[in-house]
Tab-separated table of C-alpha atoms and ligand atoms in Angstrom:
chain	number	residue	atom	x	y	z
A	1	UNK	CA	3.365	21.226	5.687
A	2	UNK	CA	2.807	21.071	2.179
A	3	UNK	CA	-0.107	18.720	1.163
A	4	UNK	CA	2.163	16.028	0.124
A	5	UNK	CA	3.925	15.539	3.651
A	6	UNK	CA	2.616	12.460	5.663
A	7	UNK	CA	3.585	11.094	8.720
A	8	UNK	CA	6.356	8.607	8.686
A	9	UNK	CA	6.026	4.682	9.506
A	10	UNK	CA	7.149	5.271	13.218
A	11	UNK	CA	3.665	6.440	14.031
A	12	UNK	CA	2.330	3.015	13.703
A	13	UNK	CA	3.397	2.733	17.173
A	14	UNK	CA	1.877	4.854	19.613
A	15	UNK	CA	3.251	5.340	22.963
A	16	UNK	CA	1.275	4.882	25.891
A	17	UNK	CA	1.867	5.198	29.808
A	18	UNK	CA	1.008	2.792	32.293
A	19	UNK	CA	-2.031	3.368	34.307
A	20	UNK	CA	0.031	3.162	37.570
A	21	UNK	CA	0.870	6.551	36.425
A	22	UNK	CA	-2.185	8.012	37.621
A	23	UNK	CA	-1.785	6.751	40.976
A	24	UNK	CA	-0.069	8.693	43.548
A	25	UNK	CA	2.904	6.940	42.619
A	26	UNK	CA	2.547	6.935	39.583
A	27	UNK	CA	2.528	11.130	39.676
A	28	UNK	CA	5.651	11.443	41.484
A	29	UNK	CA	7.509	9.141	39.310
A	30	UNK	CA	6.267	10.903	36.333
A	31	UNK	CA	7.041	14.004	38.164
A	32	UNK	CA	10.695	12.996	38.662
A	33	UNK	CA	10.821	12.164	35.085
A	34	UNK	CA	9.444	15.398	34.010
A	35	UNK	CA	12.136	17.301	36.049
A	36	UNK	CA	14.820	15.092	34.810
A	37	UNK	CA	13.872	15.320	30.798
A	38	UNK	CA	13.685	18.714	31.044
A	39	UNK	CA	16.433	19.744	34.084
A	40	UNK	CA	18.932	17.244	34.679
A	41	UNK	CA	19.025	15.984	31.016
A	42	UNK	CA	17.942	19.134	29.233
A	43	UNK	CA	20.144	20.108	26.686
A	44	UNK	CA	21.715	16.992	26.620
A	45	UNK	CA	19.091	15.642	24.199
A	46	UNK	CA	16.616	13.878	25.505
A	47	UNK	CA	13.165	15.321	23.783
A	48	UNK	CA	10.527	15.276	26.074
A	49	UNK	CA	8.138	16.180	23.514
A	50	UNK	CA	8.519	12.774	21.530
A	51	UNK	CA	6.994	10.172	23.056
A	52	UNK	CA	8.714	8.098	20.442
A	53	UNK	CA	12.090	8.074	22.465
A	54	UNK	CA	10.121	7.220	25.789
A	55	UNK	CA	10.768	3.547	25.396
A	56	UNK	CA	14.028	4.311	26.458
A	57	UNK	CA	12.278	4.470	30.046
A	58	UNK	CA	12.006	1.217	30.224
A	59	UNK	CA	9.452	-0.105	33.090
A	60	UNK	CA	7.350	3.139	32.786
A	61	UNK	CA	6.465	3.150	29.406
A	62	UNK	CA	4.965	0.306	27.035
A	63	UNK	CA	4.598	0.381	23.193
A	64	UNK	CA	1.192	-0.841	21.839
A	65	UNK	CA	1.364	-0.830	18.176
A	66	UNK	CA	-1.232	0.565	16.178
A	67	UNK	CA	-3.109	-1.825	13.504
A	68	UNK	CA	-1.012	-1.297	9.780
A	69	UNK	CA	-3.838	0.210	7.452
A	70	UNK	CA	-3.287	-1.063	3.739
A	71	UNK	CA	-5.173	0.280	0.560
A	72	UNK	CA	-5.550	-1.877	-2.480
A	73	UNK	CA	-8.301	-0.162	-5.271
A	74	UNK	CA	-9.096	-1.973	-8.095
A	75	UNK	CA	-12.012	-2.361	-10.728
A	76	UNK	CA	-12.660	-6.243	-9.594
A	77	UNK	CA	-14.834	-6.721	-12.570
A	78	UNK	CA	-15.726	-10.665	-12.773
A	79	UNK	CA	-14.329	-10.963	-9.351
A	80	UNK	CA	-11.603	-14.127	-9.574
A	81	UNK	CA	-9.515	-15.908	-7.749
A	82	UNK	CA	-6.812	-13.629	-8.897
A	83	UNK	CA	-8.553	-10.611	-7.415
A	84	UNK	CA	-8.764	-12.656	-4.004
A	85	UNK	CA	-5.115	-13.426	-4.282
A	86	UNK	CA	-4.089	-10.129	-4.646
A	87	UNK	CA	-6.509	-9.206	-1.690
A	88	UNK	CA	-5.134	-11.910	0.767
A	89	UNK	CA	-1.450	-10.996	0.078
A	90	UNK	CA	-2.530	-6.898	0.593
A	91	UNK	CA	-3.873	-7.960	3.929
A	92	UNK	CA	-0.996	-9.981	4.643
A	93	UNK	CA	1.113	-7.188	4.493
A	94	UNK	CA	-0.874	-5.162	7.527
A	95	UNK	CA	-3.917	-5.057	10.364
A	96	UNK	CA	-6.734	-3.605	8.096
A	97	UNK	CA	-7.701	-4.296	4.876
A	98	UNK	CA	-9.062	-1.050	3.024
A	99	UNK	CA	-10.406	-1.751	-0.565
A	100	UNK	CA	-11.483	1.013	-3.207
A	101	UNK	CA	-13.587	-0.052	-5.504
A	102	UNK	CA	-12.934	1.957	-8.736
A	103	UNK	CA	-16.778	3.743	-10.156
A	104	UNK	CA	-18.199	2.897	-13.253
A	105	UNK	CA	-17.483	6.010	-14.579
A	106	UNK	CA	-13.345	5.904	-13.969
A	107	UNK	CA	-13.784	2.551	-15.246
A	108	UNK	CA	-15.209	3.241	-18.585
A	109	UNK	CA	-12.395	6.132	-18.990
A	110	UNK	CA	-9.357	4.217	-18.172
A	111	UNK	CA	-10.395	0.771	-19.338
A	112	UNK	CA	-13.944	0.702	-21.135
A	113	UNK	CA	-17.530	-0.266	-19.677
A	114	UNK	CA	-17.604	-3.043	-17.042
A	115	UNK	CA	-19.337	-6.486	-17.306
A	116	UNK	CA	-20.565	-6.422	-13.890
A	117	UNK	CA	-22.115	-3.134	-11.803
A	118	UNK	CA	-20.754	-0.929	-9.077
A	119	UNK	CA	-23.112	-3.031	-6.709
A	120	UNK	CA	-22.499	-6.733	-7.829
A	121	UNK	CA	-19.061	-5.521	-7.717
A	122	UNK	CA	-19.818	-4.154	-3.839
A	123	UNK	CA	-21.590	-7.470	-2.895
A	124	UNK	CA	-18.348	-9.617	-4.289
A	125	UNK	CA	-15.785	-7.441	-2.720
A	126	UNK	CA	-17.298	-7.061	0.917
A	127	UNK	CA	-17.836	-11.029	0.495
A	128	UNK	CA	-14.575	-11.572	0.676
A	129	UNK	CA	-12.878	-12.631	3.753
A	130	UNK	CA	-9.595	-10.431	4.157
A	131	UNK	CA	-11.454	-7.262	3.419
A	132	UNK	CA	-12.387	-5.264	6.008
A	133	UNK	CA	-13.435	-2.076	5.007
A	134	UNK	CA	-14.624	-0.454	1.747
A	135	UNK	CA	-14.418	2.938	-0.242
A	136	UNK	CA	-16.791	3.522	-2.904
A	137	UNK	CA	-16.807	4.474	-6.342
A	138	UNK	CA	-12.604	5.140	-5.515
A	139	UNK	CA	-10.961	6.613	-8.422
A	140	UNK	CA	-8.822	5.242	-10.351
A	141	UNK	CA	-6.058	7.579	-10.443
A	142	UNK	CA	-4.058	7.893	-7.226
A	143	UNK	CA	-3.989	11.572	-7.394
A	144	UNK	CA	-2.645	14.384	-4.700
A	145	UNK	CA	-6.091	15.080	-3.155
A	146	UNK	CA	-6.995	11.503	-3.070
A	147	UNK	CA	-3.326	10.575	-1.733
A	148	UNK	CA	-4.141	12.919	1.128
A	149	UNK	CA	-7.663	11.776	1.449
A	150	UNK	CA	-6.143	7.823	2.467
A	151	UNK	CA	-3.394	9.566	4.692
A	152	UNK	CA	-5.624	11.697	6.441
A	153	UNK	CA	-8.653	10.237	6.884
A	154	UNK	CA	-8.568	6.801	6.501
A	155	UNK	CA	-5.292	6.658	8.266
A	156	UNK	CA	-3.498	4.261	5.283
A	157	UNK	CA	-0.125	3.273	5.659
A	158	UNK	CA	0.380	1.627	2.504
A	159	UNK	CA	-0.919	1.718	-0.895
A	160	UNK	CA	-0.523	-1.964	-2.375
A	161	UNK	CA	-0.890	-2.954	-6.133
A	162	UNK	CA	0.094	-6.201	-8.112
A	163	UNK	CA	3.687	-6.160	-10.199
A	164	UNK	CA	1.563	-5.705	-13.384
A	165	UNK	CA	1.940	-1.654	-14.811
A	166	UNK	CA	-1.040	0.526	-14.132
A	167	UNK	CA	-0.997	2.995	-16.801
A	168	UNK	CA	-2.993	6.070	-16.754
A	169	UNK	CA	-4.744	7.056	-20.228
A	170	UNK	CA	-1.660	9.914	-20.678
A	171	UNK	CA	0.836	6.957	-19.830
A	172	UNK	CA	1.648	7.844	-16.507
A	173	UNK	CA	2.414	5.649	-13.682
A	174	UNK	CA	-1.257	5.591	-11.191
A	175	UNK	CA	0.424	4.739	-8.273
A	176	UNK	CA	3.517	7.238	-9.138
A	177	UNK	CA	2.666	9.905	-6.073
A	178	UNK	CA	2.621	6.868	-3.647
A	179	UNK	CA	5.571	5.231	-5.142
A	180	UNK	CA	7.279	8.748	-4.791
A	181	UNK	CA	5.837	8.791	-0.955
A	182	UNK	CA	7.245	6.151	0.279
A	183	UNK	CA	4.380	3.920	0.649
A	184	UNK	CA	3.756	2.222	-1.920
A	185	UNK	CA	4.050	-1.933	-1.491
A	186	UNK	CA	3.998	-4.469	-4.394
A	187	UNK	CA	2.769	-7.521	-4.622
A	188	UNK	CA	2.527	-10.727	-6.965
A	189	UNK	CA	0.178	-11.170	-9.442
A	190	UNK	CA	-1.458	-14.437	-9.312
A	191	UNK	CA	-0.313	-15.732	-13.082
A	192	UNK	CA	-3.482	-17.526	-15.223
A	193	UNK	CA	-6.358	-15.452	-14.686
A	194	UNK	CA	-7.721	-12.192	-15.557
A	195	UNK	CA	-11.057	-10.470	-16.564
A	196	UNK	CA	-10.217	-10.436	-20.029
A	197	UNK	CA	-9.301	-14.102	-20.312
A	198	UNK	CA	-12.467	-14.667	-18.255
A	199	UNK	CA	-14.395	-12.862	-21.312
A	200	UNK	CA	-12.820	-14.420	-23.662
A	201	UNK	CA	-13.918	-17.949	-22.385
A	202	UNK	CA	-17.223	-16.715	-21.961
A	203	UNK	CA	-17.565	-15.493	-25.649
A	204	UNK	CA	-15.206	-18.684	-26.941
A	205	UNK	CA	-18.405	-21.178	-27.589
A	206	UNK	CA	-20.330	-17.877	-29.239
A	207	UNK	CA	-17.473	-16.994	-31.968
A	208	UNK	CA	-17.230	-21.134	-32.340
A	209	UNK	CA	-20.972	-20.922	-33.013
A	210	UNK	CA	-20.584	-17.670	-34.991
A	211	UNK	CA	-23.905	-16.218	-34.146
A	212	UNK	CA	-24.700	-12.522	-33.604
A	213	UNK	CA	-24.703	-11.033	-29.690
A	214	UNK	CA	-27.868	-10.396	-28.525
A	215	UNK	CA	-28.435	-7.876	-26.630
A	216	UNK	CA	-27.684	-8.604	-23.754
A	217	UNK	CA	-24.354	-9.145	-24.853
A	218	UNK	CA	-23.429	-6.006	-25.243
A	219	UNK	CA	-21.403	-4.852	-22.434
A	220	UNK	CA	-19.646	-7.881	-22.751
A	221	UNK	CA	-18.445	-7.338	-26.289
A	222	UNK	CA	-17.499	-3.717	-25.900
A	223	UNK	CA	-15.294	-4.575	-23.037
A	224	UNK	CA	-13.872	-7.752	-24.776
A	225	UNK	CA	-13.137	-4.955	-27.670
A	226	UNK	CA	-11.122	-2.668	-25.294
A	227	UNK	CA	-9.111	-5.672	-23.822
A	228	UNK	CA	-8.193	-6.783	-26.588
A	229	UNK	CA	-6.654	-3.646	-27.403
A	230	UNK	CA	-4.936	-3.487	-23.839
A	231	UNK	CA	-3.903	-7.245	-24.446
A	232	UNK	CA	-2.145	-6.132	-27.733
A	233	UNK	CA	-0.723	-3.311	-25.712
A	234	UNK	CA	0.933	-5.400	-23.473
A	235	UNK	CA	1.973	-7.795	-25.406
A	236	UNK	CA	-0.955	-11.216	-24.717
A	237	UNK	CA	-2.072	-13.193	-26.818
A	238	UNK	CA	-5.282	-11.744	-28.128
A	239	UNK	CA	-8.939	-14.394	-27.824
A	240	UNK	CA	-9.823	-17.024	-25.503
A	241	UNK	CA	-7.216	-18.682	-23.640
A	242	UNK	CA	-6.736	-21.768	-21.948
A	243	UNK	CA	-6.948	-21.794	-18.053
A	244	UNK	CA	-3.079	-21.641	-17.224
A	245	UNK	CA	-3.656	-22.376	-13.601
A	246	UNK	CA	-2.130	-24.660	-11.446
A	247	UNK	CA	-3.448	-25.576	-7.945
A	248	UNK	CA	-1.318	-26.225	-5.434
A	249	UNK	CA	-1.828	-27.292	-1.701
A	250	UNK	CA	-0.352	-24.210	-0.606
A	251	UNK	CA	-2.438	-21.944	-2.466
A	252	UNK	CA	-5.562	-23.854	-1.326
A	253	UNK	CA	-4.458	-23.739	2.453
A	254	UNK	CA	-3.968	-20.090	1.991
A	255	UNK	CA	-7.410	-19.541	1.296
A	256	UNK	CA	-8.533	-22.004	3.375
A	257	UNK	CA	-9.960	-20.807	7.185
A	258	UNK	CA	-7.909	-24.361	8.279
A	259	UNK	CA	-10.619	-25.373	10.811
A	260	UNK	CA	-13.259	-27.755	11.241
A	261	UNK	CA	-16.487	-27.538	12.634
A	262	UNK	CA	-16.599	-27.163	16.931
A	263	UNK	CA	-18.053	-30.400	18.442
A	264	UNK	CA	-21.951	-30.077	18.216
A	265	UNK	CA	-21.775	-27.537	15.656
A	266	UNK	CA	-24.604	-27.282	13.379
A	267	UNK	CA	-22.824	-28.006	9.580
A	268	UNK	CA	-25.099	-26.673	6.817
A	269	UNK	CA	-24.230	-27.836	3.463
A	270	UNK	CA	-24.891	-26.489	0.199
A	271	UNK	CA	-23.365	-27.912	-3.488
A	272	UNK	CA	-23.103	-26.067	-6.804
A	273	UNK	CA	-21.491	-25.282	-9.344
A	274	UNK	CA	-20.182	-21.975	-8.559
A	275	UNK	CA	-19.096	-20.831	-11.863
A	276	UNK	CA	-18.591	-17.321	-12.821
A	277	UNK	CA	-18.764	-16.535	-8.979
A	278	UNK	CA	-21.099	-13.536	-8.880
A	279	UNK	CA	-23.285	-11.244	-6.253
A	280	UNK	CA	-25.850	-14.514	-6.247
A	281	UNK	CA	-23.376	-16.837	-5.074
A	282	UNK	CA	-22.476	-14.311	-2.328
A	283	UNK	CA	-25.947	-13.848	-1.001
A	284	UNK	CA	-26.926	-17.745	-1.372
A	285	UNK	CA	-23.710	-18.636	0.678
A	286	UNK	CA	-24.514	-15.951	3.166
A	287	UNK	CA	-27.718	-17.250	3.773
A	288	UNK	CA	-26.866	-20.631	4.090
A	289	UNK	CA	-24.312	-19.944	6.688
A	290	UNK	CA	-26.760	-18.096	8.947
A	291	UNK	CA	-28.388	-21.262	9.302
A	292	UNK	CA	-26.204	-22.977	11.205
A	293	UNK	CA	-22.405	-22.648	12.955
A	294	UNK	CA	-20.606	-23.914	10.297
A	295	UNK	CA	-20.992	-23.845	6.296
A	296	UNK	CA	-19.146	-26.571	3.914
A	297	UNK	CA	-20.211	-25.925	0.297
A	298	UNK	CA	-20.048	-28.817	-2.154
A	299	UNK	CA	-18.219	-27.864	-5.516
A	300	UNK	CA	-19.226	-30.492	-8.519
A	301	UNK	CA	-16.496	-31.319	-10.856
A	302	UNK	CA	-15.939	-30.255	-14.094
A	303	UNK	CA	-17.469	-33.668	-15.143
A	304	UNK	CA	-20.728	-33.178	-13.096
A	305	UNK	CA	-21.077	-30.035	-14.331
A	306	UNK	CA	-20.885	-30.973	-18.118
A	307	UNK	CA	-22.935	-33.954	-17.930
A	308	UNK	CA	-26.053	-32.455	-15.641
A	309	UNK	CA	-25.775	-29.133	-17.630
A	310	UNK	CA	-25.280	-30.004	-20.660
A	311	UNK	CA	-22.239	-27.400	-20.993
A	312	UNK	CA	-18.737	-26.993	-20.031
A	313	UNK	CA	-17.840	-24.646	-16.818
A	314	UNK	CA	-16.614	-21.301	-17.654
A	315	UNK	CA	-13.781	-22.104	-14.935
A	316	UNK	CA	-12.253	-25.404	-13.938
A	317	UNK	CA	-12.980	-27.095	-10.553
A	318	UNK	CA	-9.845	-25.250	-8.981
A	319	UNK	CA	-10.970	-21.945	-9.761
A	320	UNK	CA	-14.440	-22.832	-8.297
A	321	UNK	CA	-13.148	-23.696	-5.585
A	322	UNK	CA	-10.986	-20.794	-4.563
A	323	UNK	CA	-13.679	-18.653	-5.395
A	324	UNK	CA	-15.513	-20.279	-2.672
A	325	UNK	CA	-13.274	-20.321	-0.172
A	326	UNK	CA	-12.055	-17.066	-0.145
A	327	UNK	CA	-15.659	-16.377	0.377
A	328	UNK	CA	-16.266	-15.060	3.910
A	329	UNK	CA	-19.436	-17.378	4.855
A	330	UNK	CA	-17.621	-20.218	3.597
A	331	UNK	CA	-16.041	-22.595	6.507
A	332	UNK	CA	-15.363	-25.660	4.431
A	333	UNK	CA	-15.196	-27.003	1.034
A	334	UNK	CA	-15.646	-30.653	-0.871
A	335	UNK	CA	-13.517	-30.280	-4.126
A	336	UNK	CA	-15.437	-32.067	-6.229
A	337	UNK	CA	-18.693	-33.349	-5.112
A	338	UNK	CA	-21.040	-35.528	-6.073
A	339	UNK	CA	-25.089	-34.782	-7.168
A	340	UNK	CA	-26.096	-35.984	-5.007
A	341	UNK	CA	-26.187	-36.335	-1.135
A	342	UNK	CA	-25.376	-39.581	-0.360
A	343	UNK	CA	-25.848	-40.895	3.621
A	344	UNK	CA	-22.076	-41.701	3.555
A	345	UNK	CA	-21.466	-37.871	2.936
A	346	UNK	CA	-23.329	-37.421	5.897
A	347	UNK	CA	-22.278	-39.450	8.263
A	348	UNK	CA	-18.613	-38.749	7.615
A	349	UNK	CA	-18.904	-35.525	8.861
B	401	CTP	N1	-4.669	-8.761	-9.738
B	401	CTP	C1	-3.824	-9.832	-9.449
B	401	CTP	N2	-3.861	-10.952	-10.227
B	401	CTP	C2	-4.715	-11.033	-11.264
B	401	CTP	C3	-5.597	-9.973	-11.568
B	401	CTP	C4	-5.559	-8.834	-10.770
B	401	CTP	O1	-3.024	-9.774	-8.506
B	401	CTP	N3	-4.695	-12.128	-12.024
B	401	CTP	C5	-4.607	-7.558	-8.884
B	401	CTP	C6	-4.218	-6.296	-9.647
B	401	CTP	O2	-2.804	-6.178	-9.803
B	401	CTP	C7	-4.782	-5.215	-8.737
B	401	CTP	C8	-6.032	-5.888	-8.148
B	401	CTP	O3	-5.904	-7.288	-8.411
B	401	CTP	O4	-3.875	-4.923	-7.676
B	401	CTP	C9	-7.294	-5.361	-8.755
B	401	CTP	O5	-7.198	-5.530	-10.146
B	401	CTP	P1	-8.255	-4.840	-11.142
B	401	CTP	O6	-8.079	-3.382	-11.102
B	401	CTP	O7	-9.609	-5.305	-10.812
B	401	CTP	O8	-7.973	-5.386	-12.559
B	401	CTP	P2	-6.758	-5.810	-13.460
B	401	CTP	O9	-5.434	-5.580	-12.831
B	401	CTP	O10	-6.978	-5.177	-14.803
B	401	CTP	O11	-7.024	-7.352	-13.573
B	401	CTP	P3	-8.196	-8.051	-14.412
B	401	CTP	O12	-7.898	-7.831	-15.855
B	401	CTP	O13	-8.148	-9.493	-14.057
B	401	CTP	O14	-9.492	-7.428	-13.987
């Protein structure tokens, strides 16, 4: 078997006998069917080393399908809504939900220096709620040892990307060998958000302002640099844009866990802003949740925002609030809230 083979879809279902097999019964019958497959019927095609065909039995044999494992990878720098998206339709698509999270290092060669670290990145991704597992520092190129690595050992079915190209620095395709396999699966990329645009609000009010980055700013402009240069590649409009998303009720349900709190449940509430969601928000919301049963976070409008801040959020209410909810301590969310806690609030839980 050459190291690209892999096993075919069928082998998400494994066969297995009944118990009643065991059983004195249970021997003779598969006795009888032994001697059949391989007397009566032999040689007249019935393989009694598949277990795949054994359906066919009927009564004696049951299928018990095997969880779908799915593999998305991505950078997930400035973890957004867009990046949850694309992680809720992955897991949509089987059991498991295995994320690689690309290193710093394959980052910086494909795409330039990340805003956020490999850990921050870590803390957002395992926050999320449709992830279940995690591979880290994954590389960025789907190569033939890697290929095998997610066939063999993490038992993948599927890789899964968004419909967007993902070009390797010699301009080949990253997710050609699994496309080539077989087992590759696309899916749509949520339209109105993305990293760059993300950096480009963030550095909108400092070019306005024209003042010099500090410091600190540093990793942000370098990036911002190199995505503008992969924006001009393909084809965006360079510089801060404009959010271009628009929330629907479906899109909110679909994040949404779409149940309230158990009768006598303890609800904890917490309210924020929840811009930029980073590693902070993650822990905070984490924390709250443990205690009590069941966690409703409190998002403050745009409005609220600007007037007890002083500034503008980086992301509108929406986006805030998907963040949130696709956040896997998060049970409930007010879209919107107000400063403060008023007894009405309370009671109308
Ligand atoms: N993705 C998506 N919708 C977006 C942004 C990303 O569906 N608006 C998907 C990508 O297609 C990929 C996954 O999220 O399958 C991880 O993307 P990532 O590697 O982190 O980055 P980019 O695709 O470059 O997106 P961004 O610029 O927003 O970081």
């Amino acid at each position: 078997m050459n190291s690209l083979e892999f096993e075919t879809v069928h082998w998400i279902w494994d066969g297995i006998l009944y118990p009643q097999l065991f059983g004195l019964g249970g021997i003779m019958i598969a006795a009888a069917i032994i001697g059949l497959s391989t007397g009566y019927f032999g040689g007249i095609g019935i393989p009694c080393s598949s277990p795949y065909h054994w359906p066919d039995l009927g009564i004696l044999y049951k299928r018990r399908k095997r969880p779908v494992r799915v593999y998305m990878d991505g950078c997930f720098d400035l973890m957004h809504y867009g990046h949850a998206n694309a992680l809720r339709q992955a897991k949509s698509l089987g059991d498991v939900l295995v994320v690689g999270v690309v290193s710093d290092e394959e980052i910086v060669a494909n795409k330039g220096p990340p805003v956020l670290s490999m850990e921050e990145r870590l803390i957002l991704v395992r926050g999320l709620k449709w992830v279940d597992e995690v591979i880290v520092n994954a590389p960025y190129d789907i190569n033939e040892k890697f290929l095998n690595t997610l066939f063999n050992e993490y038992k993948i079915d599927y890789i899964i990307h968004g419909d967007d190209p993902c070009l390797l620095p010699d301009g080949t395709d990253a997710y050609g060998l699994a496309k080539r396999a077989g087992r590759y699966k696309q899916i749509k990329r949520t339209e109105g958000v993305s990293s760059t645009d993300i950096v480009g609000r963030i550095l909108s009010p400092l070019r306005a302002a024209d003042t010099d980055m500090s410091q600190n700013n540093v990793a942000i402009h370098q990036h911002h640099s190199n995505t503008e240069k992969l924006q001009a590649g393909k084809n965006l409009p360079i510089g801060p844009q404009l959010s271009h998303f628009l929330p629907t009720s479906r899109r909110i349900v679909q994040f949404s866990n779409g149940k309230g709190p158990e009768p006598g449940a303890r609800v904890v509430y917490i309210d924020g802003a929840f811009d930029l969601f980073h590693a902070g928000h993650v822990e905070i919301l984490r924390s709250a949740r443990q205690l009590g049963d069941f966690l409703l976070v409190g998002i403050y409008s745009d409005q609220t925002v600007s007037e007890r801040r002083g500034s503008h959020p980086i992301m509108h209410l929406h986006e805030r609030s998907l963040s949130v909810l696709g956040c896997r301590y998060v049970d409930e969310v007010i879209i919107g809230a107000p400063w403060e806690v008023t007894k009405d609030m309370i009671l109308s839980r």
